[in-house]
Coordinates of C-alpha atoms in Angstrom, one line a residue:
X1 CA -26.6 1.4 -23.1
X2 CA -25.1 2.9 -19.9
X3 CA -25.6 0.9 -16.8
X4 CA -26.4 2.4 -13.4
X5 CA -26.3 1.0 -10.0
X6 CA -27.6 2.3 -6.7
X7 CA -25.0 4.2 -4.8
X8 CA -25.9 2.4 -1.6
X9 CA -24.3 -0.7 -2.9
X10 CA -20.9 1.0 -2.8
X11 CA -21.2 2.8 0.5
X12 CA -21.9 0.0 3.0
X13 CA -18.3 -0.5 4.1
X14 CA -16.8 1.4 7.1
X15 CA -15.0 4.6 6.3
X16 CA -13.0 7.0 8.5
X17 CA -12.0 9.8 6.1
X18 CA -13.1 13.4 6.5
X19 CA -15.4 13.2 3.5
X20 CA -16.5 9.5 3.7
X21 CA -20.2 8.8 3.7
X22 CA -22.2 8.1 6.9
X23 CA -25.3 6.0 7.2
X24 CA -28.7 7.6 7.5
X25 CA -29.6 5.0 10.1
X26 CA -27.8 7.0 12.7
X27 CA -30.6 9.6 12.4
X28 CA -33.7 8.0 10.9
X29 CA -35.2 4.8 12.5
X30 CA -36.4 3.1 9.3
X31 CA -37.0 3.4 5.6
X32 CA -40.2 2.3 3.8
X33 CA -41.6 2.1 0.2
X34 CA -45.1 3.2 -0.5
X35 CA -46.6 1.9 -3.8
X36 CA -49.5 4.0 -5.2
X37 CA -52.4 1.7 -6.5
X38 CA -53.2 1.7 -10.2
X39 CA -50.0 3.5 -11.1
X40 CA -47.1 1.3 -9.9
X41 CA -45.3 4.4 -8.7
X42 CA -43.2 3.7 -5.7
X43 CA -42.1 6.4 -3.2
X44 CA -39.3 6.0 -0.7
X45 CA -39.7 7.3 2.8
X46 CA -37.4 7.8 5.8
X47 CA -39.1 7.7 9.2
X48 CA -38.0 8.6 12.7
X49 CA -39.8 8.9 16.1
X50 CA -42.8 7.1 17.4
X51 CA -45.0 9.7 19.1
X52 CA -46.5 13.1 18.5
X53 CA -47.5 15.0 15.4
X54 CA -46.0 14.1 12.0
X55 CA -43.4 16.5 10.6
X56 CA -43.7 15.6 6.9
X57 CA -40.6 16.8 5.1
X58 CA -40.2 17.7 1.4
X59 CA -36.7 18.3 0.0
X60 CA -35.6 20.7 -2.7
X61 CA -34.7 19.9 -6.4
X62 CA -31.7 17.7 -6.7
X63 CA -31.7 16.8 -3.0
X64 CA -33.4 13.8 -1.3
X65 CA -35.3 13.0 1.9
X66 CA -32.0 12.2 3.5
X67 CA -31.2 15.9 3.5
X68 CA -33.4 16.1 6.6
X69 CA -31.5 13.3 8.5
X70 CA -29.7 15.4 11.0
X71 CA -32.8 17.5 11.7
X72 CA -34.9 14.4 12.1
X73 CA -32.4 12.9 14.6
X74 CA -32.7 16.0 16.8
X75 CA -36.5 16.0 16.7
X76 CA -37.6 12.4 16.9
X77 CA -37.7 12.3 20.7
X78 CA -40.7 14.6 20.6
X79 CA -42.4 14.2 17.2
X80 CA -42.5 11.8 14.3
X81 CA -40.6 12.7 11.1
X82 CA -41.3 11.4 7.6
X83 CA -39.0 12.5 4.8
X84 CA -40.1 11.7 1.3
X85 CA -38.0 11.1 -1.8
X86 CA -39.9 13.1 -4.3
X87 CA -40.5 11.9 -7.9
X88 CA -37.2 11.6 -9.8
X89 CA -35.2 11.8 -6.6
X90 CA -33.6 9.4 -4.2
X91 CA -34.9 5.8 -4.3
X92 CA -38.4 6.7 -5.5
X93 CA -39.4 5.1 -8.8
X94 CA -42.2 6.3 -11.1
X95 CA -43.4 5.9 -14.7
X96 CA -42.2 9.5 -15.5
X97 CA -39.3 10.7 -13.3
X98 CA -39.0 14.0 -15.2
X99 CA -42.6 15.1 -14.7
X100 CA -41.9 17.5 -11.9
X101 CA -44.9 19.7 -12.5
X102 CA -46.3 21.2 -9.4
X103 CA -49.6 19.4 -9.8
X104 CA -47.9 16.0 -10.2
X105 CA -45.6 16.6 -7.2
X106 CA -48.5 17.8 -5.0
X107 CA -50.7 14.8 -6.0
X108 CA -47.8 12.5 -5.2
X109 CA -47.7 13.9 -1.6
X110 CA -51.5 13.4 -1.3
X111 CA -51.3 9.9 -2.5
X112 CA -48.4 8.9 -0.3
X113 CA -50.1 10.3 2.8
X114 CA -53.4 8.5 1.9
X115 CA -51.5 5.2 1.5
X116 CA -49.5 5.7 4.6
X117 CA -52.3 6.6 7.0
X118 CA -55.6 6.0 5.3
X119 CA -58.5 7.4 7.3
X120 CA -56.4 7.7 10.5
X121 CA -54.1 10.5 9.4
X122 CA -52.4 12.1 12.5
X123 CA -51.8 15.8 12.8
X124 CA -49.4 16.9 10.1
X125 CA -47.0 19.8 9.8
X126 CA -45.6 20.2 6.3
X127 CA -41.9 21.3 6.1
X128 CA -40.6 22.1 2.6
X129 CA -37.3 23.3 1.3
X130 CA -37.0 25.3 -1.9
X131 CA -38.9 23.3 -4.6
X132 CA -40.3 21.2 -1.8
X133 CA -41.4 24.4 -0.1
X134 CA -43.4 25.2 -3.2
X135 CA -44.9 21.7 -3.1
X136 CA -45.8 22.1 0.6
X137 CA -47.5 25.5 0.0
X138 CA -49.5 24.1 -2.9
X139 CA -50.6 21.1 -0.8
X140 CA -51.6 23.3 2.0
X141 CA -53.5 25.7 -0.2
X142 CA -55.6 23.0 -1.8
X143 CA -57.0 22.2 1.7
X144 CA -57.1 18.4 1.0
X145 CA -55.1 17.5 4.1
X146 CA -57.8 17.7 6.8
X147 CA -55.4 17.1 9.6
X148 CA -52.9 19.7 8.5
X149 CA -51.9 21.9 11.5
X150 CA -48.9 23.8 10.3
X151 CA -46.7 24.9 7.4
X152 CA -43.0 25.6 7.5
X153 CA -41.2 26.8 4.3
X154 CA -37.5 26.9 4.0
X155 CA -35.7 29.5 1.9
X156 CA -38.0 30.1 -1.0
X157 CA -39.6 33.5 -1.9
X158 CA -41.6 33.8 -5.1
X159 CA -39.9 36.8 -6.6
X160 CA -36.3 35.8 -5.9
X161 CA -37.0 32.2 -7.0
X162 CA -38.5 33.2 -10.3
X163 CA -35.6 35.6 -11.0
X164 CA -33.0 32.9 -10.2
X165 CA -34.5 30.6 -12.8
X166 CA -32.8 32.6 -15.6
X167 CA -29.4 31.3 -14.2
X168 CA -30.5 27.8 -13.3
X169 CA -29.3 26.0 -16.5
X170 CA -25.9 27.7 -16.3
X171 CA -25.6 26.7 -12.6
X172 CA -26.5 23.1 -13.4
X173 CA -24.0 23.0 -16.3
X174 CA -21.3 24.4 -14.1
X175 CA -21.4 21.5 -11.7
X176 CA -19.0 18.6 -12.2
X177 CA -20.8 16.0 -14.3
X178 CA -19.1 13.1 -12.6
X179 CA -17.0 12.0 -9.6
X180 CA -14.5 9.2 -9.2
X181 CA -15.9 8.4 -5.7
X182 CA -18.6 9.4 -3.3
X183 CA -16.0 11.0 -1.1
X184 CA -15.0 13.4 -4.0
X185 CA -18.7 14.3 -4.5
X186 CA -19.1 15.1 -0.8
X187 CA -15.9 17.1 -0.8
X188 CA -17.1 19.2 -3.8
X189 CA -20.5 19.7 -2.2
X190 CA -19.0 21.4 0.8
X191 CA -16.2 23.2 -1.0
X192 CA -17.8 24.3 -4.2
X193 CA -21.5 23.2 -3.9
X194 CA -24.4 24.3 -1.8
X195 CA -23.7 22.6 1.5
X196 CA -21.7 23.9 4.5
X197 CA -22.2 21.2 7.1
X198 CA -19.7 18.3 6.4
X199 CA -21.6 16.0 8.8
X200 CA -24.8 16.4 6.9
X201 CA -23.1 16.1 3.5
X202 CA -21.6 12.8 4.5
X203 CA -25.1 11.5 5.1
X204 CA -27.0 13.0 2.3
X205 CA -24.8 13.4 -0.8
X206 CA -24.7 9.7 -1.7
X207 CA -28.5 9.6 -2.1
X208 CA -28.2 12.3 -4.9
X209 CA -25.8 10.2 -7.0
X210 CA -25.9 7.1 -9.2
X211 CA -23.1 4.8 -10.2
X212 CA -22.3 4.4 -13.9
X213 CA -20.8 0.9 -14.2
X214 CA -19.7 1.4 -17.8
X215 CA -17.8 4.6 -17.1
X216 CA -17.0 3.6 -13.5
X217 CA -17.9 7.0 -12.0
X218 CA -20.7 8.6 -10.0
X219 CA -23.1 11.1 -11.7
X220 CA -26.1 13.1 -10.5
X221 CA -29.2 11.0 -10.1
X222 CA -31.8 13.7 -10.9
X223 CA -31.6 15.3 -14.4
X224 CA -32.9 18.7 -13.3
X225 CA -31.8 20.3 -16.6
X226 CA -34.5 18.2 -18.4
X227 CA -37.3 19.5 -16.2
X228 CA -37.1 23.3 -17.1
X229 CA -40.6 23.3 -18.5
X230 CA -41.9 22.9 -14.9
X231 CA -39.8 25.4 -13.1
X232 CA -42.0 28.5 -13.4
X233 CA -45.0 26.5 -12.1
X234 CA -43.2 25.8 -8.9
X235 CA -43.0 29.4 -7.8
X236 CA -45.5 31.5 -9.8
X237 CA -48.2 32.8 -7.4
X238 CA -46.5 31.2 -4.4
X239 CA -46.7 34.2 -2.1
X240 CA -50.5 34.5 -2.3
X241 CA -50.9 30.7 -1.9
X242 CA -48.7 30.8 1.2
X243 CA -50.7 33.6 2.7
X244 CA -54.0 31.9 2.0
X245 CA -53.0 28.6 3.7
X246 CA -55.4 28.4 6.7
X247 CA -52.9 27.1 9.2
X248 CA -50.1 28.6 11.4
X249 CA -47.0 29.1 9.2
X250 CA -43.4 30.1 9.3
X251 CA -41.1 31.3 6.6
X252 CA -37.5 30.6 7.4
X253 CA -34.9 32.4 5.3
X254 CA -31.1 32.2 4.9
X255 CA -29.5 35.6 5.2
X256 CA -31.4 38.7 4.2
X257 CA -33.8 37.4 1.6
X258 CA -36.0 40.2 0.4
X259 CA -39.7 39.7 0.7
X260 CA -42.1 40.7 -2.1
X261 CA -44.9 43.1 -1.6
X262 CA -47.5 40.5 -0.7
X263 CA -45.3 38.8 1.9
X264 CA -44.2 42.1 3.4
X265 CA -47.8 43.2 3.9
X266 CA -48.7 39.7 5.2
X267 CA -45.9 39.8 7.7
X268 CA -47.0 43.3 8.9
X269 CA -50.5 41.9 9.4
X270 CA -49.2 39.0 11.4
X271 CA -50.3 36.3 8.9
X272 CA -47.1 34.3 9.4
X273 CA -43.9 34.2 11.4
X274 CA -40.6 35.0 9.6
X275 CA -37.2 33.8 10.9
X276 CA -33.9 34.8 9.3
X277 CA -30.9 32.6 10.0
X278 CA -27.5 34.2 9.3
X279 CA -25.1 31.3 9.5
X280 CA -26.4 29.1 6.8
X281 CA -26.6 28.6 3.0
X282 CA -29.6 27.7 1.0
X283 CA -29.9 24.2 2.5
X284 CA -31.1 25.2 5.9
X285 CA -32.0 21.7 7.1
X286 CA -28.5 20.5 6.3
X287 CA -26.4 23.5 7.3
X288 CA -28.0 24.3 10.7
X289 CA -30.1 21.3 11.7
X290 CA -29.9 22.2 15.4
X291 CA -31.5 25.6 14.8
X292 CA -34.2 24.3 12.5
X293 CA -35.1 21.5 14.9
X294 CA -35.4 24.1 17.7
X295 CA -37.7 26.3 15.6
X296 CA -39.9 23.3 14.6
X297 CA -40.3 22.0 18.1
X298 CA -41.0 25.5 19.5
X299 CA -43.6 25.8 16.7
X300 CA -45.2 22.5 17.8
X301 CA -45.3 23.5 21.5
X302 CA -46.4 27.1 20.9
X303 CA -49.4 26.0 18.7
X304 CA -50.2 23.1 21.1
X305 CA -50.0 20.5 18.3
X306 CA -50.3 16.9 19.3
X307 CA -50.8 13.7 17.3
X308 CA -54.5 14.1 17.5
X309 CA -54.5 17.8 16.5
X310 CA -54.4 21.2 18.2
X311 CA -55.2 21.2 21.9
X312 CA -56.3 24.6 23.1
X313 CA -55.3 25.1 26.8
X314 CA -58.4 27.1 27.7
X315 CA -60.7 24.4 26.4
X316 CA -58.7 21.7 28.2
X317 CA -59.0 23.6 31.5
X318 CA -62.7 24.0 31.0
X319 CA -63.1 20.3 30.4
X320 CA -61.1 19.4 33.4
X321 CA -63.1 21.7 35.7
X322 CA -66.5 20.5 34.3
X323 CA -68.3 18.4 36.9
X324 CA -68.3 14.7 36.1
X325 CA -71.7 13.3 35.2

């Protein structure tokens, strides 16, 4: 049997090379495990900040919560950031790591938030990238998060996503299956993979790998090729669900992503804000963390979102002018 060890055990020493790994602790403040009762499933979280609304981040397939590290570091002075390792990713451990059905992933998010906050859940803004964007949309549409105040989706549109699934297996098989070092994996990720920001890759790539002690090499942690049965479910019907979510929302796209009919009409009707970023690849939160952080913080300010919910200025002024009894 092949033996695997956490990559973190091999990346604790100091490095100075161009592609050497960097610690997530430079951006997040702490890590935490949340165990779901009656299941034994354990989900790993990265947290930053101590005040304000909670920006709850969901990564894409094959990434991890650490992909939001640089963005979190830029936002934590004004909000709290929680980045979750989804099932089968990062340091989360579940009884079935390949059950990436949209229902299971959505329920995982609900369970983690329940365990993390109980009956005192602060105002939440869901931010999801790619597969995580689909999970965020499904969670918002179910209306189970009573303190949800915003939804931000990164680079996923139903039509384009569904069309791209036909090429997903060939893309996965075209990736290198192993690397002799974490440094080589980071180098490939920015030269031949999906990342463009070396600084972010140096923080995040290690969390997507596992070490094979028998073969003495690093391989991909998440076997996405074994989860194909769930891919259609991530994106089918996503546009209508996004538009039906009863909170302020932003769709942030990389390049000139084409909207489908439902989203085009919804945008014309002012049902959501769309932002197109030109100088980024698919992993917006990694490639341009400064731009994403600015958009999120502006969204928080514009919608008057605080830890306790949405504060409407007119109501506040009326309360301040009301005579004291």
